[in-house]
Amino acid sequence: MSAADTTTGGGTDDDYVYEPESPTAERIIVGDERLPVVDNGVTTHVRKQGVMDVNRLTTVQYIATGLGHNWNQVIGFTPNSEGLLGTPVDVQYRHDNDGTFTTAHRGYVKGIGGTGEPNKLQLQVGSVADFLSEIPASKKFGGTASAVDVLTYIVDTLEDGQPVFDDVSVATADTVHSYAPIYFDDVSYSIDDFLYILGGGGGINFVTGKRFTANRDTLADVLDWFRYHTNLRLWFEPKSDGGLVLVVADNFPQPTFRQTALGGSIDVLQNNALWQMRPFTRLHGVGRTGTDVPMTDFEVPVSTSQYPVATAKYEPLEDRLGGPVTTSVDIAASNLGEARNTVKTMLKSRLDEAGGGMIATSLEPSLYPFGELRAKPTVHDETYEEPPTLSYEIESLQHQSGTDMVPHTKLRVSMFVDTDDIEIVDSQTGMTSGQSDVGDDGSSLDNLN
């Protein structure tokens, strides 16, 4: 029996547990009960934007009554319910390749609304990070406060200040030693695979102390202050034994996911990202003449009429597009060394910002923002075999599963650029109008103008 086969009707059989005979791609566990979903089923949004560096929000369509249950009572909802409902919820998705389930979102019942259809409601699942801006902060940190001191205060106060989660701890993602291998060949994702408990020794000392007062500040203010002074990334993940962990990383782990066609584990259904982003492959920079250079510049050009010219290219993208796509810019460089460094830095920055591409994969709960996906473009559900694959950085995603759709994951991506693959293809010194344009080797620069 599936949720689509449900019939409406009341019921109070407390011993009944919904368990479909046919496996489904999602499991919504509310308290200790499995909630039957219908129609558009479950959608989980995972984004960089928000209070944390990874933020989650889930919506669930379910039946109000049926299968011997009043599901609103299971959730804790009544027509007179006001404010926080607070029932814990686990949103689990099945891995497409091996059939195992992963808890993609551990949250709480944040709200319930109608769908416009009889006996069908929509549940919103919030995250523990929602409470950070609601819980007052009253604490003074001295000038020698460590990262451990601040993080311990945040999680302890968070535990005491909200009614849903009584097990919140701190862990740090060791991106140098523990986070290996980075290739998820079997896509068996577990936060415990790359965490170790944050110890008490050492930490990060702050330059100045800080006082937080309850009538003005919240835990969100403490978190913002901490991130400003440490440049660390923080986000919450469910622990395998229950509860939540506040993950801390100084360099966000970027696991590399590969699509099935390459011997990896992600089944890419559609990839038009490159066409949607329309990136360029080369950046051609033209520097300043000596007359434009302020006296404070460290290296003075040989002649006031000369200007540096440099071009950088990103080879993997150029190979994929079958040729160069060039953009030209003015750069604040007065010599060839500055010009080479500037165009390489600018090319990476421009490609990093070339977002907006979309990729659809089979349902894969192990994907998350900041991860790298290596994939080939697809057209009409067919994957190109040539030329080589490209790497994309996941900006945001949403998992979707329901009775009226094929379970899948949609990704919004940007280019994932390895600086080692950016190379200088030309750097010469040009001359102002009326003078000969020659490079360091005496060659003409006419082809650059």
Short mmCIF file of C-alpha atoms in Angstrom, two decimals:
data_model
loop_
_atom_site.label_atom_id
_atom_site.label_comp_id
_atom_site.label_asym_id
_atom_site.label_seq_id
_atom_site.Cartn_x
_atom_site.Cartn_y
_atom_site.Cartn_z
CA MET A 1 0.00 0.00 0.00
CA SER A 2 1.30 3.47 -0.81
CA ALA A 3 0.19 6.86 0.36
CA ALA A 4 -1.63 7.30 -2.93
CA ASP A 5 -3.91 4.40 -1.96
CA THR A 6 -5.07 5.97 1.28
CA THR A 7 -8.72 6.49 2.12
CA THR A 8 -9.98 9.20 4.37
CA GLY A 9 -11.56 8.60 7.72
CA GLY A 10 -10.90 9.04 11.40
CA GLY A 11 -9.17 6.61 13.64
CA THR A 12 -7.36 6.32 16.95
CA ASP A 13 -5.52 3.00 16.66
CA ASP A 14 -2.36 4.02 18.49
CA ASP A 15 -0.70 0.67 17.72
CA TYR A 16 -0.84 1.21 13.95
CA VAL A 17 2.35 2.31 12.19
CA TYR A 18 2.23 3.35 8.54
CA GLU A 19 4.64 1.17 6.55
CA PRO A 20 3.97 0.82 2.81
CA GLU A 21 4.52 -2.56 1.21
CA SER A 22 6.31 -0.94 -1.72
CA PRO A 23 9.47 1.01 -0.89
CA THR A 24 9.19 4.75 -1.40
CA ALA A 25 11.96 7.29 -1.96
CA GLU A 26 11.18 9.28 1.20
CA ARG A 27 10.41 8.67 4.84
CA ILE A 28 8.99 11.40 7.07
CA ILE A 29 9.33 10.43 10.72
CA VAL A 30 7.27 12.64 13.04
CA GLY A 31 8.03 11.76 16.62
CA ASP A 32 7.99 7.96 16.38
CA GLU A 33 5.48 7.71 13.51
CA ARG A 34 5.95 7.58 9.76
CA LEU A 35 3.79 10.19 8.04
CA PRO A 36 2.02 9.17 4.77
CA VAL A 37 2.79 11.66 2.01
CA VAL A 38 0.72 12.37 -1.11
CA ASP A 39 0.87 14.17 -4.47
CA ASN A 40 3.96 16.41 -4.60
CA GLY A 41 5.18 14.70 -1.47
CA VAL A 42 8.38 16.13 -0.02
CA THR A 43 10.69 18.96 -1.10
CA THR A 44 13.84 19.85 0.81
CA HIS A 45 15.66 23.09 -0.02
CA VAL A 46 19.35 23.27 0.89
CA ARG A 47 21.02 26.66 0.41
CA LYS A 48 24.10 28.65 1.33
CA GLN A 49 22.01 31.74 2.04
CA GLY A 50 20.75 32.08 5.60
CA VAL A 51 21.89 32.15 9.21
CA MET A 52 24.31 29.26 8.70
CA ASP A 53 26.59 28.33 5.80
CA VAL A 54 24.21 25.46 4.96
CA ASN A 55 20.49 26.03 5.57
CA ARG A 56 17.57 23.63 5.13
CA LEU A 57 13.79 23.93 4.83
CA THR A 58 11.38 21.11 3.95
CA THR A 59 7.72 21.03 2.92
CA VAL A 60 5.60 17.86 3.13
CA GLN A 61 2.14 17.19 1.70
CA TYR A 62 0.24 14.64 3.78
CA ILE A 63 -3.25 13.36 4.53
CA ALA A 64 -5.01 14.74 7.61
CA THR A 65 -6.84 11.52 8.48
CA GLY A 66 -6.65 7.99 7.14
CA LEU A 67 -4.98 4.62 7.63
CA GLY A 68 -6.55 4.42 11.08
CA HIS A 69 -4.95 7.67 12.24
CA ASN A 70 -5.67 11.32 12.75
CA TRP A 71 -2.29 12.52 11.54
CA ASN A 72 -2.78 16.04 12.83
CA GLN A 73 -2.90 14.58 16.34
CA VAL A 74 0.34 12.70 15.66
CA ILE A 75 1.96 15.95 14.58
CA GLY A 76 0.54 17.82 17.56
CA PHE A 77 -1.64 20.15 15.53
CA THR A 78 -5.15 21.25 16.48
CA PRO A 79 -7.28 24.08 15.07
CA ASN A 80 -6.38 26.10 18.18
CA SER A 81 -2.62 25.52 17.88
CA GLU A 82 -0.65 28.73 18.11
CA GLY A 83 3.03 29.47 17.76
CA LEU A 84 5.67 26.74 17.83
CA LEU A 85 4.36 23.20 17.42
CA GLY A 86 7.79 21.77 18.20
CA THR A 87 7.35 18.09 17.27
CA PRO A 88 10.67 16.70 15.99
CA VAL A 89 10.80 15.54 12.36
CA ASP A 90 13.33 13.48 10.42
CA VAL A 91 13.27 13.87 6.63
CA GLN A 92 14.91 10.83 5.06
CA TYR A 93 15.63 10.07 1.41
CA ARG A 94 16.65 6.83 -0.24
CA HIS A 95 19.91 6.62 -2.14
CA ASP A 96 19.16 5.69 -5.71
CA ASN A 97 22.13 3.34 -6.07
CA ASP A 98 21.87 1.11 -3.00
CA GLY A 99 18.40 1.69 -1.48
CA THR A 100 19.67 2.90 1.89
CA PHE A 101 18.13 5.95 3.57
CA THR A 102 19.89 9.09 4.81
CA THR A 103 18.49 11.73 7.14
CA ALA A 104 18.83 14.81 4.95
CA HIS A 105 17.08 17.16 7.39
CA ARG A 106 16.47 16.85 11.13
CA GLY A 107 14.07 19.58 12.15
CA TYR A 108 10.75 20.35 13.80
CA VAL A 109 7.14 21.09 12.86
CA LYS A 110 7.30 24.79 12.09
CA GLY A 111 3.88 25.28 10.56
CA ILE A 112 0.90 23.65 8.84
CA GLY A 113 -1.22 25.01 6.00
CA GLY A 114 -3.81 23.94 3.49
CA THR A 115 -3.31 22.69 -0.06
CA GLY A 116 -6.73 23.61 -1.47
CA GLU A 117 -7.81 19.96 -1.54
CA PRO A 118 -9.93 18.07 1.01
CA ASN A 119 -8.06 16.09 3.65
CA LYS A 120 -4.65 17.18 2.35
CA LEU A 121 -2.39 19.53 4.28
CA GLN A 122 1.14 20.88 3.93
CA LEU A 123 3.69 20.65 6.71
CA GLN A 124 6.71 22.94 6.97
CA VAL A 125 9.82 21.54 8.66
CA GLY A 126 12.12 24.15 10.20
CA SER A 127 15.69 23.83 11.44
CA VAL A 128 17.37 24.29 14.78
CA ALA A 129 19.11 27.38 13.37
CA ASP A 130 15.71 29.12 13.43
CA PHE A 131 16.01 29.43 17.21
CA LEU A 132 19.32 31.31 17.16
CA SER A 133 17.66 34.67 16.55
CA GLU A 134 15.01 33.98 19.23
CA ILE A 135 17.22 33.02 22.19
CA PRO A 136 18.71 35.94 24.20
CA ALA A 137 22.46 35.99 24.75
CA SER A 138 23.96 37.24 28.02
CA LYS A 139 27.69 36.61 28.14
CA LYS A 140 31.05 38.36 28.32
CA PHE A 141 34.03 36.90 26.48
CA GLY A 142 37.44 38.12 27.51
CA GLY A 143 40.26 38.93 25.13
CA THR A 144 41.67 35.42 25.50
CA ALA A 145 38.41 33.59 24.77
CA SER A 146 38.95 30.59 22.52
CA ALA A 147 36.80 29.14 19.76
CA VAL A 148 35.91 26.30 22.10
CA ASP A 149 34.63 28.75 24.73
CA VAL A 150 32.33 30.53 22.29
CA LEU A 151 31.02 27.43 20.51
CA THR A 152 30.38 25.65 23.79
CA TYR A 153 28.36 28.63 25.01
CA ILE A 154 26.32 28.68 21.78
CA VAL A 155 25.35 24.99 21.83
CA ASP A 156 24.72 24.87 25.60
CA THR A 157 22.48 27.96 25.45
CA LEU A 158 20.76 26.62 22.34
CA GLU A 159 20.00 23.33 24.09
CA ASP A 160 18.47 25.10 27.08
CA GLY A 161 16.63 27.76 25.10
CA GLN A 162 14.40 25.66 22.82
CA PRO A 163 12.03 22.76 23.53
CA VAL A 164 12.75 20.40 20.63
CA PHE A 165 16.39 19.26 20.62
CA ASP A 166 18.07 18.17 23.85
CA ASP A 167 21.27 16.86 22.27
CA VAL A 168 23.32 19.51 20.45
CA SER A 169 27.10 19.14 20.35
CA VAL A 170 30.07 20.67 18.55
CA ALA A 171 32.42 18.98 16.11
CA THR A 172 34.99 20.18 13.62
CA ALA A 173 35.43 19.01 10.07
CA ASP A 174 39.10 18.11 9.70
CA THR A 175 39.56 18.87 6.05
CA VAL A 176 43.22 17.88 6.01
CA HIS A 177 43.39 14.53 7.79
CA SER A 178 40.00 13.00 8.51
CA TYR A 179 38.09 13.99 5.39
CA ALA A 180 39.34 11.25 3.10
CA PRO A 181 38.69 9.79 0.68
CA ILE A 182 36.79 12.67 -0.89
CA TYR A 183 35.32 10.57 -3.68
CA PHE A 184 31.98 9.12 -2.62
CA ASP A 185 32.15 6.01 -4.76
CA ASP A 186 29.26 4.33 -2.98
CA VAL A 187 27.60 7.58 -1.81
CA SER A 188 27.15 6.33 1.74
CA TYR A 189 27.08 9.74 3.36
CA SER A 190 27.41 10.14 7.09
CA ILE A 191 28.50 13.22 8.96
CA ASP A 192 30.39 10.92 11.33
CA ASP A 193 32.75 9.98 8.48
CA PHE A 194 34.60 13.29 8.70
CA LEU A 195 34.07 14.64 12.19
CA TYR A 196 35.99 14.46 15.40
CA ILE A 197 34.88 15.98 18.66
CA LEU A 198 36.34 19.42 19.24
CA GLY A 199 38.82 19.17 22.11
CA GLY A 200 39.44 21.66 24.88
CA GLY A 201 43.08 22.49 24.25
CA GLY A 202 44.09 25.41 22.07
CA GLY A 203 41.61 27.40 20.03
CA ILE A 204 41.44 30.79 18.41
CA ASN A 205 42.17 33.83 20.54
CA PHE A 206 40.23 36.99 19.80
CA VAL A 207 41.96 40.35 19.74
CA THR A 208 39.38 42.05 21.91
CA GLY A 209 36.70 40.95 24.31
CA LYS A 210 32.97 41.24 23.74
CA ARG A 211 29.89 41.58 25.95
CA PHE A 212 26.43 40.42 24.91
CA THR A 213 23.33 41.54 26.79
CA ALA A 214 19.99 39.73 26.86
CA ASN A 215 17.84 42.78 26.14
CA ARG A 216 19.73 43.51 22.93
CA ASP A 217 21.56 40.42 21.65
CA THR A 218 20.67 36.88 20.62
CA LEU A 219 22.68 33.75 19.85
CA ALA A 220 22.61 34.81 16.19
CA ASP A 221 24.62 37.90 17.18
CA VAL A 222 27.16 35.73 18.99
CA LEU A 223 27.44 33.51 15.94
CA ASP A 224 27.95 36.47 13.59
CA TRP A 225 30.63 37.93 15.87
CA PHE A 226 32.39 34.57 16.05
CA ARG A 227 32.39 34.09 12.29
CA TYR A 228 33.67 37.62 11.72
CA HIS A 229 36.71 37.05 13.93
CA THR A 230 37.49 33.51 12.81
CA ASN A 231 36.33 33.30 9.19
CA LEU A 232 35.04 29.81 9.97
CA ARG A 233 32.02 28.15 8.36
CA LEU A 234 29.31 26.60 10.53
CA TRP A 235 26.25 24.48 9.88
CA PHE A 236 24.11 21.86 11.62
CA GLU A 237 23.95 18.16 10.69
CA PRO A 238 21.98 15.24 12.17
CA LYS A 239 24.00 12.72 14.14
CA SER A 240 23.61 9.05 13.33
CA ASP A 241 22.65 8.27 16.95
CA GLY A 242 20.14 11.13 17.20
CA GLY A 243 20.58 14.77 18.10
CA LEU A 244 22.41 17.43 16.15
CA VAL A 245 26.00 18.54 15.72
CA LEU A 246 27.23 22.06 15.00
CA VAL A 247 29.93 21.46 12.40
CA VAL A 248 32.87 23.88 12.26
CA ALA A 249 35.22 24.10 9.28
CA ASP A 250 38.06 26.47 8.46
CA ASN A 251 38.07 25.28 4.86
CA PHE A 252 34.71 23.92 3.80
CA PRO A 253 35.03 20.26 2.76
CA GLN A 254 34.33 19.86 -0.95
CA PRO A 255 33.65 16.20 -1.70
CA THR A 256 33.79 15.34 -5.38
CA PHE A 257 30.77 13.53 -6.81
CA ARG A 258 30.96 11.81 -10.18
CA GLN A 259 28.16 10.81 -12.50
CA THR A 260 27.41 7.17 -13.25
CA ALA A 261 28.70 7.31 -16.80
CA LEU A 262 32.17 7.98 -15.44
CA GLY A 263 32.21 5.05 -13.07
CA GLY A 264 31.04 7.10 -10.15
CA SER A 265 27.74 7.18 -8.35
CA ILE A 266 25.60 10.16 -9.41
CA ASP A 267 23.09 9.56 -12.17
CA VAL A 268 22.86 12.87 -14.06
CA LEU A 269 19.48 13.16 -15.75
CA GLN A 270 19.88 16.58 -17.33
CA ASN A 271 22.77 19.02 -17.55
CA ASN A 272 22.36 22.25 -19.48
CA ALA A 273 24.44 24.25 -17.00
CA LEU A 274 27.21 25.23 -19.38
CA TRP A 275 24.77 26.55 -21.98
CA GLN A 276 22.87 28.48 -19.30
CA MET A 277 25.98 30.08 -17.80
CA ARG A 278 27.63 30.91 -21.17
CA PRO A 279 31.07 31.51 -19.58
CA PHE A 280 34.19 32.77 -21.38
CA THR A 281 37.46 30.83 -21.39
CA ARG A 282 40.03 33.61 -21.69
CA LEU A 283 40.55 36.98 -20.07
CA HIS A 284 42.69 39.52 -21.91
CA GLY A 285 43.97 42.35 -19.70
CA VAL A 286 45.43 45.65 -20.81
CA GLY A 287 47.45 47.53 -18.18
CA ARG A 288 48.43 51.16 -17.65
CA THR A 289 51.10 53.25 -19.31
CA GLY A 290 53.78 54.90 -17.22
CA THR A 291 51.97 58.21 -17.33
CA ASP A 292 49.00 56.58 -15.53
CA VAL A 293 51.11 54.98 -12.81
CA PRO A 294 51.13 56.74 -9.42
CA MET A 295 54.50 57.39 -7.79
CA THR A 296 53.72 54.85 -5.08
CA ASP A 297 53.87 51.88 -7.48
CA PHE A 298 56.72 49.58 -6.53
CA GLU A 299 57.93 48.75 -10.04
CA VAL A 300 58.20 51.57 -12.57
CA PRO A 301 57.79 50.69 -16.28
CA VAL A 302 60.81 51.05 -18.53
CA SER A 303 59.05 53.66 -20.64
CA THR A 304 56.15 55.94 -19.82
CA SER A 305 54.59 54.99 -23.16
CA GLN A 306 54.58 51.23 -22.57
CA TYR A 307 51.74 49.18 -21.11
CA PRO A 308 51.60 45.49 -20.11
CA VAL A 309 49.28 43.06 -21.88
CA ALA A 310 48.47 39.54 -20.61
CA THR A 311 45.96 36.82 -21.43
CA ALA A 312 44.96 33.91 -19.18
CA LYS A 313 42.91 30.88 -20.17
CA TYR A 314 41.08 28.11 -18.33
CA GLU A 315 42.01 25.04 -20.33
CA PRO A 316 39.35 22.51 -19.21
CA LEU A 317 36.55 24.89 -20.20
CA GLU A 318 38.21 25.76 -23.49
CA ASP A 319 38.57 22.07 -24.30
CA ARG A 320 34.89 21.57 -23.51
CA LEU A 321 33.76 24.48 -25.71
CA GLY A 322 36.07 23.50 -28.54
CA GLY A 323 37.86 26.84 -28.69
CA PRO A 324 38.50 30.17 -26.99
CA VAL A 325 35.83 32.63 -25.88
CA THR A 326 37.64 35.83 -24.89
CA THR A 327 36.69 38.95 -22.96
CA SER A 328 38.93 42.01 -22.64
CA VAL A 329 39.25 44.27 -19.59
CA ASP A 330 41.40 47.13 -18.35
CA ILE A 331 43.58 46.14 -15.41
CA ALA A 332 45.46 48.14 -12.76
CA ALA A 333 48.85 46.70 -13.67
CA SER A 334 51.98 48.65 -14.64
CA ASN A 335 54.33 45.77 -15.45
CA LEU A 336 54.17 42.26 -16.88
CA GLY A 337 54.39 40.49 -13.52
CA GLU A 338 51.41 42.38 -12.16
CA ALA A 339 49.50 41.84 -15.40
CA ARG A 340 50.00 38.06 -15.36
CA ASN A 341 48.88 37.73 -11.73
CA THR A 342 45.93 40.06 -12.23
CA VAL A 343 44.43 38.30 -15.26
CA LYS A 344 44.75 34.88 -13.60
CA THR A 345 43.01 36.14 -10.45
CA MET A 346 40.31 37.97 -12.41
CA LEU A 347 39.60 34.97 -14.66
CA LYS A 348 39.06 32.71 -11.66
CA SER A 349 36.85 35.30 -9.97
CA ARG A 350 34.74 35.83 -13.09
CA LEU A 351 34.27 32.09 -13.62
CA ASP A 352 33.42 31.56 -9.94
CA GLU A 353 30.67 34.16 -10.34
CA ALA A 354 29.27 32.57 -13.50
CA GLY A 355 26.37 30.88 -11.72
CA GLY A 356 22.79 30.07 -12.65
CA GLY A 357 23.33 26.73 -14.31
CA MET A 358 20.93 23.87 -13.52
CA ILE A 359 21.65 20.14 -13.28
CA ALA A 360 19.12 17.40 -12.47
CA THR A 361 20.21 14.09 -10.96
CA SER A 362 18.53 11.04 -9.55
CA LEU A 363 17.53 11.52 -5.91
CA GLU A 364 20.80 11.82 -4.02
CA PRO A 365 20.70 13.05 -0.41
CA SER A 366 24.49 13.10 -0.08
CA LEU A 367 24.77 16.16 -2.32
CA TYR A 368 25.00 19.52 -0.57
CA PRO A 369 26.25 23.08 -1.18
CA PHE A 370 29.99 23.66 -1.63
CA GLY A 371 30.39 20.14 -3.02
CA GLU A 372 31.97 19.55 -6.43
CA LEU A 373 30.08 17.63 -9.14
CA ARG A 374 31.96 16.36 -12.19
CA ALA A 375 29.54 15.83 -15.05
CA LYS A 376 29.12 15.89 -18.81
CA PRO A 377 26.38 17.93 -20.48
CA THR A 378 23.21 16.13 -21.54
CA VAL A 379 20.71 16.97 -24.26
CA HIS A 380 17.35 15.20 -24.48
CA ASP A 381 18.45 12.83 -21.71
CA GLU A 382 21.53 11.70 -23.67
CA THR A 383 24.98 12.27 -22.20
CA TYR A 384 27.75 13.50 -24.48
CA GLU A 385 30.77 11.18 -24.44
CA GLU A 386 33.16 13.80 -25.81
CA PRO A 387 34.81 16.13 -24.98
CA PRO A 388 35.91 15.86 -21.30
CA THR A 389 33.82 16.48 -18.20
CA LEU A 390 33.66 19.76 -16.30
CA SER A 391 33.54 20.42 -12.57
CA TYR A 392 30.74 22.44 -11.00
CA GLU A 393 30.34 23.81 -7.48
CA ILE A 394 26.90 23.24 -5.94
CA GLU A 395 25.36 26.55 -4.86
CA SER A 396 21.96 25.26 -3.76
CA LEU A 397 19.76 22.23 -4.32
CA GLN A 398 16.37 20.74 -3.69
CA HIS A 399 15.41 17.10 -3.22
CA GLN A 400 11.93 16.17 -4.47
CA SER A 401 9.98 12.96 -4.03
CA GLY A 402 6.27 12.23 -4.21
CA THR A 403 3.56 10.04 -5.65
CA ASP A 404 3.15 12.28 -8.71
CA MET A 405 6.78 12.56 -9.80
CA VAL A 406 10.03 10.73 -10.39
CA PRO A 407 12.24 11.32 -7.32
CA HIS A 408 15.13 13.60 -8.21
CA THR A 409 17.53 16.29 -7.03
CA LYS A 410 17.81 19.69 -8.75
CA LEU A 411 21.10 21.56 -8.43
CA ARG A 412 21.94 25.20 -9.06
CA VAL A 413 25.64 25.29 -9.86
CA SER A 414 28.53 27.58 -10.73
CA MET A 415 31.87 26.77 -12.32
CA PHE A 416 34.32 24.89 -10.11
CA VAL A 417 37.69 26.37 -11.07
CA ASP A 418 41.04 24.79 -10.18
CA THR A 419 43.66 27.56 -10.19
CA ASP A 420 46.28 25.02 -11.31
CA ASP A 421 44.44 24.78 -14.64
CA ILE A 422 44.60 28.54 -15.33
CA GLU A 423 47.60 29.41 -17.46
CA ILE A 424 49.07 32.47 -19.11
CA VAL A 425 49.00 32.14 -22.89
CA ASP A 426 50.41 35.58 -23.75
CA SER A 427 52.07 38.47 -21.91
CA GLN A 428 53.84 41.27 -23.72
CA THR A 429 54.49 44.98 -23.56
CA GLY A 430 52.46 47.20 -25.86
CA MET A 431 53.17 50.72 -27.00
CA THR A 432 50.91 53.75 -27.17
CA SER A 433 49.67 55.04 -30.54
CA GLY A 434 52.36 56.08 -32.98
CA GLN A 435 54.99 53.66 -31.64
CA SER A 436 55.90 50.10 -32.53
CA ASP A 437 54.12 47.37 -30.57
CA VAL A 438 56.60 44.60 -29.79
CA GLY A 439 56.75 41.83 -27.25
CA ASP A 440 59.62 40.74 -25.07
CA ASP A 441 60.83 38.50 -27.89
CA GLY A 442 60.51 41.21 -30.55
CA SER A 443 57.28 39.79 -32.02
CA SER A 444 54.45 42.01 -33.21
CA LEU A 445 51.44 42.69 -31.01
CA ASP A 446 49.14 43.48 -33.90
CA ASN A 447 47.21 40.27 -33.29
CA LEU A 448 46.27 41.50 -29.80
CA ASN A 449 44.75 44.80 -30.87
#
